[in-house]
Amino acid sequence: MTIVLFLDSDWQPLRVEPWTRAITDLFLGKIEVIEYSRDRTIKGVGRDYPMPAVVRLLRRFRRDRQAIRFSRLNIYTRDRFTCQYCGTQLLAEDLTFDHVVPRAAGGRTAWDNIVSACVPCNSRKANRTPQQASMTLLRKPGKPRFLPTVTVKIDARHVPEEWRPYWNVALDR
């Protein structure tokens, strides 16, 4: 899937989204296209349209108003992709989430009762509390005060040419 670089109204990189989101926002009047892709087009019924590569939001928004959604990825991000029992940092696909107070004991699926755990620690803890399993948590779970940020690493060879003038990160060539 082709992705588009979204800039905020101050021309700073904000996020990367699929091209379909950019087209939707363009028709809704939320963005303007800054750069078009040099080698990709959108096939229309009667003609081809240029594919957006870099777009800019037309109005400012306050980031602190965004609600922090409870999700598996946000739990892993809050916990820095680290098992909260042994401290091992892992990829998302190698993590599970664990109920600190098991659901069988009345534990809820909420920010203050879920932590990231590796499979061996989650199995070792099983259907017990950390105290019952003689395990300690690295950090007490809770709802984060800010929206967790997920960093996507892009190799310099894969950053589209159209993004480079707006990409304020040093790129290794």
PDB file of C-alpha atoms in Angstrom:
ATOM      1  CA  MET A   1       0.000   0.000   0.000  1.00  0.00           C
ATOM      2  CA  THR A   2       1.249   3.462  -0.858  1.00  0.00           C
ATOM      3  CA  ILE A   3       1.661   5.782   2.111  1.00  0.00           C
ATOM      4  CA  VAL A   4       1.489   9.572   2.300  1.00  0.00           C
ATOM      5  CA  LEU A   5       3.410  11.896   4.623  1.00  0.00           C
ATOM      6  CA  PHE A   6       1.055  14.206   6.552  1.00  0.00           C
ATOM      7  CA  LEU A   7       2.459  17.546   7.733  1.00  0.00           C
ATOM      8  CA  ASP A   8       0.815  19.693  10.380  1.00  0.00           C
ATOM      9  CA  SER A   9      -0.142  23.285   9.621  1.00  0.00           C
ATOM     10  CA  ASP A  10       3.396  24.367  10.642  1.00  0.00           C
ATOM     11  CA  TRP A  11       4.947  22.098   7.990  1.00  0.00           C
ATOM     12  CA  GLN A  12       6.278  19.573  10.548  1.00  0.00           C
ATOM     13  CA  PRO A  13       5.955  15.805   9.899  1.00  0.00           C
ATOM     14  CA  LEU A  14       2.946  14.548  11.804  1.00  0.00           C
ATOM     15  CA  ARG A  15       2.151  11.013  10.673  1.00  0.00           C
ATOM     16  CA  VAL A  16       2.098   8.583   7.781  1.00  0.00           C
ATOM     17  CA  GLU A  17      -1.245   7.351   6.452  1.00  0.00           C
ATOM     18  CA  PRO A  18      -2.482   5.257   3.499  1.00  0.00           C
ATOM     19  CA  TRP A  19      -3.175   7.185   0.292  1.00  0.00           C
ATOM     20  CA  THR A  20      -6.904   6.463   0.619  1.00  0.00           C
ATOM     21  CA  ARG A  21      -7.019   8.551   3.826  1.00  0.00           C
ATOM     22  CA  ALA A  22      -5.289  11.411   2.027  1.00  0.00           C
ATOM     23  CA  ILE A  23      -7.826  11.332  -0.820  1.00  0.00           C
ATOM     24  CA  THR A  24     -10.734  11.292   1.642  1.00  0.00           C
ATOM     25  CA  ASP A  25      -9.309  14.254   3.580  1.00  0.00           C
ATOM     26  CA  LEU A  26      -8.620  16.098   0.307  1.00  0.00           C
ATOM     27  CA  PHE A  27     -12.254  15.815  -0.806  1.00  0.00           C
ATOM     28  CA  LEU A  28     -13.401  16.901   2.675  1.00  0.00           C
ATOM     29  CA  GLY A  29     -11.235  20.024   2.398  1.00  0.00           C
ATOM     30  CA  LYS A  30      -9.054  19.124   5.388  1.00  0.00           C
ATOM     31  CA  ILE A  31      -5.699  19.017   3.575  1.00  0.00           C
ATOM     32  CA  GLU A  32      -3.809  20.451   0.657  1.00  0.00           C
ATOM     33  CA  VAL A  33      -1.447  18.451  -1.529  1.00  0.00           C
ATOM     34  CA  ILE A  34       2.126  19.721  -1.337  1.00  0.00           C
ATOM     35  CA  GLU A  35       3.904  17.090  -3.448  1.00  0.00           C
ATOM     36  CA  TYR A  36       2.647  14.459  -5.846  1.00  0.00           C
ATOM     37  CA  SER A  37       4.312  11.097  -6.362  1.00  0.00           C
ATOM     38  CA  ARG A  38       6.629  11.017  -9.344  1.00  0.00           C
ATOM     39  CA  ASP A  39       5.910   7.426 -10.274  1.00  0.00           C
ATOM     40  CA  ARG A  40       2.442   6.545  -8.959  1.00  0.00           C
ATOM     41  CA  THR A  41      -1.045   7.459 -10.138  1.00  0.00           C
ATOM     42  CA  ILE A  42      -4.605   6.664  -9.130  1.00  0.00           C
ATOM     43  CA  LYS A  43      -6.570   4.933 -11.869  1.00  0.00           C
ATOM     44  CA  GLY A  44      -9.888   6.679 -12.490  1.00  0.00           C
ATOM     45  CA  VAL A  45     -12.732   5.722 -14.812  1.00  0.00           C
ATOM     46  CA  GLY A  46     -11.898   8.287 -17.471  1.00  0.00           C
ATOM     47  CA  ARG A  47      -8.319   9.229 -16.602  1.00  0.00           C
ATOM     48  CA  ASP A  48      -5.420   8.801 -14.203  1.00  0.00           C
ATOM     49  CA  TYR A  49      -4.973  11.169 -11.258  1.00  0.00           C
ATOM     50  CA  PRO A  50      -1.641  12.025  -9.598  1.00  0.00           C
ATOM     51  CA  MET A  51      -0.997  10.215  -6.311  1.00  0.00           C
ATOM     52  CA  PRO A  52      -0.378  12.532  -3.309  1.00  0.00           C
ATOM     53  CA  ALA A  53       3.007  12.002  -1.651  1.00  0.00           C
ATOM     54  CA  VAL A  54       3.096  14.864   0.890  1.00  0.00           C
ATOM     55  CA  VAL A  55       0.030  16.668   2.234  1.00  0.00           C
ATOM     56  CA  ARG A  56      -0.475  19.418   4.827  1.00  0.00           C
ATOM     57  CA  LEU A  57      -3.357  19.839   7.268  1.00  0.00           C
ATOM     58  CA  LEU A  58      -5.143  23.130   6.725  1.00  0.00           C
ATOM     59  CA  ARG A  59      -6.099  23.836  10.314  1.00  0.00           C
ATOM     60  CA  ARG A  60      -4.427  23.509  13.666  1.00  0.00           C
ATOM     61  CA  PHE A  61      -5.625  21.105  16.291  1.00  0.00           C
ATOM     62  CA  ARG A  62      -4.773  20.595  19.918  1.00  0.00           C
ATOM     63  CA  ARG A  63      -3.012  17.309  20.471  1.00  0.00           C
ATOM     64  CA  ASP A  64      -3.875  17.202  24.165  1.00  0.00           C
ATOM     65  CA  ARG A  65      -7.596  16.811  23.386  1.00  0.00           C
ATOM     66  CA  GLN A  66      -7.159  13.393  21.845  1.00  0.00           C
ATOM     67  CA  ALA A  67      -8.542  10.607  23.973  1.00  0.00           C
ATOM     68  CA  ILE A  68      -6.059   7.850  24.661  1.00  0.00           C
ATOM     69  CA  ARG A  69      -7.619   4.705  23.304  1.00  0.00           C
ATOM     70  CA  PHE A  70      -7.142   1.467  25.214  1.00  0.00           C
ATOM     71  CA  SER A  71      -5.498  -0.961  22.811  1.00  0.00           C
ATOM     72  CA  ARG A  72      -2.904  -3.693  22.751  1.00  0.00           C
ATOM     73  CA  LEU A  73      -0.437  -1.477  20.860  1.00  0.00           C
ATOM     74  CA  ASN A  74      -0.924   1.406  23.317  1.00  0.00           C
ATOM     75  CA  ILE A  75      -0.307  -0.966  26.248  1.00  0.00           C
ATOM     76  CA  TYR A  76       2.924  -2.191  24.623  1.00  0.00           C
ATOM     77  CA  THR A  77       3.945   1.393  23.862  1.00  0.00           C
ATOM     78  CA  ARG A  78       3.218   2.544  27.425  1.00  0.00           C
ATOM     79  CA  ASP A  79       5.389  -0.331  28.690  1.00  0.00           C
ATOM     80  CA  ARG A  80       8.095   0.402  26.077  1.00  0.00           C
ATOM     81  CA  PHE A  81       7.669  -3.047  24.497  1.00  0.00           C
ATOM     82  CA  THR A  82       9.193  -4.519  27.663  1.00  0.00           C
ATOM     83  CA  CYS A  83       8.023  -7.471  29.740  1.00  0.00           C
ATOM     84  CA  GLN A  84       6.967  -5.937  33.048  1.00  0.00           C
ATOM     85  CA  TYR A  85       8.131  -9.002  34.959  1.00  0.00           C
ATOM     86  CA  CYS A  86      11.596  -9.848  33.610  1.00  0.00           C
ATOM     87  CA  GLY A  87      12.485  -6.600  31.806  1.00  0.00           C
ATOM     88  CA  THR A  88      13.181  -8.146  28.404  1.00  0.00           C
ATOM     89  CA  GLN A  89      12.478  -5.825  25.484  1.00  0.00           C
ATOM     90  CA  LEU A  90      10.705  -7.618  22.626  1.00  0.00           C
ATOM     91  CA  LEU A  91       8.899  -7.045  19.343  1.00  0.00           C
ATOM     92  CA  ALA A  92       5.113  -6.639  19.499  1.00  0.00           C
ATOM     93  CA  GLU A  93       4.521 -10.076  17.998  1.00  0.00           C
ATOM     94  CA  ASP A  94       6.558 -11.656  20.821  1.00  0.00           C
ATOM     95  CA  LEU A  95       4.606  -9.938  23.621  1.00  0.00           C
ATOM     96  CA  THR A  96       1.319 -10.776  25.279  1.00  0.00           C
ATOM     97  CA  PHE A  97      -0.634  -8.731  27.746  1.00  0.00           C
ATOM     98  CA  ASP A  98      -1.297  -9.968  31.228  1.00  0.00           C
ATOM     99  CA  HIS A  99      -4.034  -9.186  33.737  1.00  0.00           C
ATOM    100  CA  VAL A 100      -2.227  -8.285  36.989  1.00  0.00           C
ATOM    101  CA  VAL A 101      -5.295  -9.363  38.965  1.00  0.00           C
ATOM    102  CA  PRO A 102      -6.609 -12.335  36.944  1.00  0.00           C
ATOM    103  CA  ARG A 103     -10.061 -12.058  35.402  1.00  0.00           C
ATOM    104  CA  ALA A 104     -11.096 -15.145  37.373  1.00  0.00           C
ATOM    105  CA  ALA A 105     -10.374 -13.159  40.556  1.00  0.00           C
ATOM    106  CA  GLY A 106     -12.406 -10.165  39.376  1.00  0.00           C
ATOM    107  CA  GLY A 107      -9.656  -8.307  37.514  1.00  0.00           C
ATOM    108  CA  ARG A 108     -10.834  -5.964  34.784  1.00  0.00           C
ATOM    109  CA  THR A 109      -9.389  -5.334  31.336  1.00  0.00           C
ATOM    110  CA  ALA A 110      -8.352  -1.742  32.009  1.00  0.00           C
ATOM    111  CA  TRP A 111      -5.248   0.460  31.952  1.00  0.00           C
ATOM    112  CA  ASP A 112      -4.549  -0.139  35.649  1.00  0.00           C
ATOM    113  CA  ASN A 113      -4.734  -3.951  35.440  1.00  0.00           C
ATOM    114  CA  ILE A 114      -2.981  -4.828  32.148  1.00  0.00           C
ATOM    115  CA  VAL A 115       0.773  -5.047  31.550  1.00  0.00           C
ATOM    116  CA  SER A 116       2.998  -6.278  28.733  1.00  0.00           C
ATOM    117  CA  ALA A 117       4.540  -9.689  29.373  1.00  0.00           C
ATOM    118  CA  CYS A 118       6.683 -12.175  27.511  1.00  0.00           C
ATOM    119  CA  VAL A 119       5.186 -15.615  26.941  1.00  0.00           C
ATOM    120  CA  PRO A 120       7.394 -17.428  29.536  1.00  0.00           C
ATOM    121  CA  CYS A 121       6.556 -14.904  32.293  1.00  0.00           C
ATOM    122  CA  ASN A 122       2.865 -14.898  31.411  1.00  0.00           C
ATOM    123  CA  SER A 123       2.832 -18.713  31.580  1.00  0.00           C
ATOM    124  CA  ARG A 124       4.770 -18.729  34.858  1.00  0.00           C
ATOM    125  CA  LYS A 125       2.380 -16.253  36.468  1.00  0.00           C
ATOM    126  CA  ALA A 126      -0.625 -18.125  35.065  1.00  0.00           C
ATOM    127  CA  ASN A 127      -3.933 -17.451  36.829  1.00  0.00           C
ATOM    128  CA  ARG A 128      -2.388 -15.855  39.934  1.00  0.00           C
ATOM    129  CA  THR A 129      -1.501 -12.398  41.171  1.00  0.00           C
ATOM    130  CA  PRO A 130       2.188 -11.385  40.965  1.00  0.00           C
ATOM    131  CA  GLN A 131       2.476 -11.828  44.749  1.00  0.00           C
ATOM    132  CA  GLN A 132       1.059 -15.351  44.600  1.00  0.00           C
ATOM    133  CA  ALA A 133       3.493 -16.204  41.773  1.00  0.00           C
ATOM    134  CA  SER A 134       6.443 -14.565  43.618  1.00  0.00           C
ATOM    135  CA  MET A 135       6.952 -12.136  40.752  1.00  0.00           C
ATOM    136  CA  THR A 136       7.391  -8.372  40.914  1.00  0.00           C
ATOM    137  CA  LEU A 137       6.236  -5.741  38.461  1.00  0.00           C
ATOM    138  CA  LEU A 138       8.793  -3.274  37.103  1.00  0.00           C
ATOM    139  CA  ARG A 139       6.171  -0.495  37.084  1.00  0.00           C
ATOM    140  CA  LYS A 140       2.651  -0.194  38.392  1.00  0.00           C
ATOM    141  CA  PRO A 141       0.225  -0.046  35.442  1.00  0.00           C
ATOM    142  CA  GLY A 142      -1.928   3.013  34.848  1.00  0.00           C
ATOM    143  CA  LYS A 143      -3.448   5.161  32.133  1.00  0.00           C
ATOM    144  CA  PRO A 144      -0.774   7.289  30.437  1.00  0.00           C
ATOM    145  CA  ARG A 145      -1.173  11.066  30.665  1.00  0.00           C
ATOM    146  CA  PHE A 146      -0.148  11.608  27.051  1.00  0.00           C
ATOM    147  CA  LEU A 147      -0.750   9.813  23.798  1.00  0.00           C
ATOM    148  CA  PRO A 148       1.902   7.133  23.399  1.00  0.00           C
ATOM    149  CA  THR A 149       4.135   7.682  20.394  1.00  0.00           C
ATOM    150  CA  VAL A 150       5.174   4.799  18.208  1.00  0.00           C
ATOM    151  CA  THR A 151       8.356   5.400  16.280  1.00  0.00           C
ATOM    152  CA  VAL A 152       8.530   3.865  12.854  1.00  0.00           C
ATOM    153  CA  LYS A 153      12.059   3.416  11.606  1.00  0.00           C
ATOM    154  CA  ILE A 154      12.529   3.960   7.903  1.00  0.00           C
ATOM    155  CA  ASP A 155      15.767   3.112   6.181  1.00  0.00           C
ATOM    156  CA  ALA A 156      17.061   6.077   4.143  1.00  0.00           C
ATOM    157  CA  ARG A 157      16.873   3.961   1.002  1.00  0.00           C
ATOM    158  CA  HIS A 158      13.109   3.616   1.483  1.00  0.00           C
ATOM    159  CA  VAL A 159      12.207   7.251   2.218  1.00  0.00           C
ATOM    160  CA  PRO A 160      10.433   8.550  -0.886  1.00  0.00           C
ATOM    161  CA  GLU A 161      12.281  11.337  -2.701  1.00  0.00           C
ATOM    162  CA  GLU A 162       9.203  13.571  -2.375  1.00  0.00           C
ATOM    163  CA  TRP A 163       9.424  13.414   1.458  1.00  0.00           C
ATOM    164  CA  ARG A 164      13.067  14.456   1.802  1.00  0.00           C
ATOM    165  CA  PRO A 165      12.562  18.269   1.842  1.00  0.00           C
ATOM    166  CA  TYR A 166      10.009  17.875   4.665  1.00  0.00           C
ATOM    167  CA  TRP A 167      11.720  15.094   6.589  1.00  0.00           C
ATOM    168  CA  ASN A 168      13.610  16.938   9.347  1.00  0.00           C
ATOM    169  CA  VAL A 169      15.534  13.855  10.407  1.00  0.00           C
ATOM    170  CA  ALA A 170      19.112  13.157   9.378  1.00  0.00           C
ATOM    171  CA  LEU A 171      19.106  10.448   6.732  1.00  0.00           C
ATOM    172  CA  ASP A 172      22.000   8.078   6.215  1.00  0.00           C
ATOM    173  CA  ARG A 173      22.777   7.686   2.552  1.00  0.00           C
TER     174      ARG A 173
END
